[in-house]
Amino acid sequence: MAIPRFAVLAHPVAHSLSPRIHASFGRQMSIALDYSAIDATAEEFGNALGAFAASGGVGANITLPHKQRAAAACDTLSERARRAGAANTLTRGATGWHGDNTDGVGLVRDLTGRHALDLRARRTLLIGAGGAARGVAPALLDAGIGDLFIVNRTPERADALADALEQPGRVHPRYLDDLKALGEFDLIVNATSAAREGAMPALPMSLAGARTAAVDLSYGEVAIPFLAWARAAGAHDAIDGLGMLVEQAAESFALWHGARPDTDPVFAELREHRAALVTAD
């Protein structure tokens, strides 16, 4: 019997921990799988996904910068992916790809479980309006946060995400220039790839306070600038996206294999691996 093929599609993809995570899940659950990484630019994405399917691929994780593109490539979408307008988990069926989005539930599981945060009624700032932001915004609203303010380098995209969320009295698009006047937030989520591109926007210290939880959806070096700002601004919590990555991967694994793995040992393994790399440097 052929071992089922899975992959993560991104650009760049060399840094991705997804192959390592899914290999760990497979060993834990005694499930044989082949999980690879495929580097595809925006122009190459459609052909790369088609070639993967033609080679026997049955499941794919999608990350930057392709999540909205992936949703458009699917024949069917889950309610989560439809609400987000973005897909990070694709499953191959008889009629084509089915898209889902596990980012939001992964983030909420990490924050409320691993970090024991109560998200209810938290005044929230979401920085970014691309595929990552679209993936987590609906789940944060469902988790009971208070007002959600969305800022983005391109104001039109913030407006579009706010419109898509369909909660005008609770969701407020703003401009980056408005940040100084917005006051303090209980939860700040950085969902941009700006640090990866060396263009992290300047954030006023007034956004964070003694009870603020600051969360970067990225992990590793690209999360450092935002988390450093959060600590300097006095935020109570500064959390990177490693836990979310593991939790959303576990949701994807469950969709594909019908069983959800234990995420704690895999998260601990990745933290130890990262600490060893820092020590080696």
mmCIF file with all atom_site columns, C-alpha atoms in Angstrom, residues 1-6 30-34 58 256-257:
data_model
loop_
_atom_site.group_PDB
_atom_site.id
_atom_site.type_symbol
_atom_site.label_atom_id
_atom_site.label_alt_id
_atom_site.label_comp_id
_atom_site.label_asym_id
_atom_site.label_entity_id
_atom_site.label_seq_id
_atom_site.pdbx_PDB_ins_code
_atom_site.Cartn_x
_atom_site.Cartn_y
_atom_site.Cartn_z
_atom_site.occupancy
_atom_site.B_iso_or_equiv
_atom_site.pdbx_formal_charge
_atom_site.auth_seq_id
_atom_site.auth_comp_id
_atom_site.auth_asym_id
_atom_site.auth_atom_id
_atom_site.pdbx_PDB_model_num
ATOM 1  C CA . MET A 1 1   ? 0.000  0.000  0.000  1.00 0.00 ? 1   MET A CA 1
ATOM 2  C CA . ALA A 1 2   ? 1.403  3.406  -1.010 1.00 0.00 ? 2   ALA A CA 1
ATOM 3  C CA . ILE A 1 3   ? 2.297  5.826  1.758  1.00 0.00 ? 3   ILE A CA 1
ATOM 4  C CA . PRO A 1 4   ? 0.032  8.919  1.476  1.00 0.00 ? 4   PRO A CA 1
ATOM 5  C CA . ARG A 1 5   ? 1.788  12.085 0.326  1.00 0.00 ? 5   ARG A CA 1
ATOM 6  C CA . PHE A 1 6   ? 1.434  15.455 2.029  1.00 0.00 ? 6   PHE A CA 1
ATOM 7  C CA . SER A 1 30  ? 1.951  5.179  14.402 1.00 0.00 ? 30  SER A CA 1
ATOM 8  C CA . ILE A 1 31  ? 0.762  6.577  11.066 1.00 0.00 ? 31  ILE A CA 1
ATOM 9  C CA . ALA A 1 32  ? 3.069  6.307  8.052  1.00 0.00 ? 32  ALA A CA 1
ATOM 10 C CA . LEU A 1 33  ? 3.175  9.428  5.880  1.00 0.00 ? 33  LEU A CA 1
ATOM 11 C CA . ASP A 1 34  ? 5.381  11.243 3.393  1.00 0.00 ? 34  ASP A CA 1
ATOM 12 C CA . VAL A 1 58  ? -3.660 13.941 -0.924 1.00 0.00 ? 58  VAL A CA 1
ATOM 13 C CA . TRP A 1 256 ? -6.456 14.069 7.229  1.00 0.00 ? 256 TRP A CA 1
ATOM 14 C CA . HIS A 1 257 ? -6.086 11.081 9.551  1.00 0.00 ? 257 HIS A CA 1
#
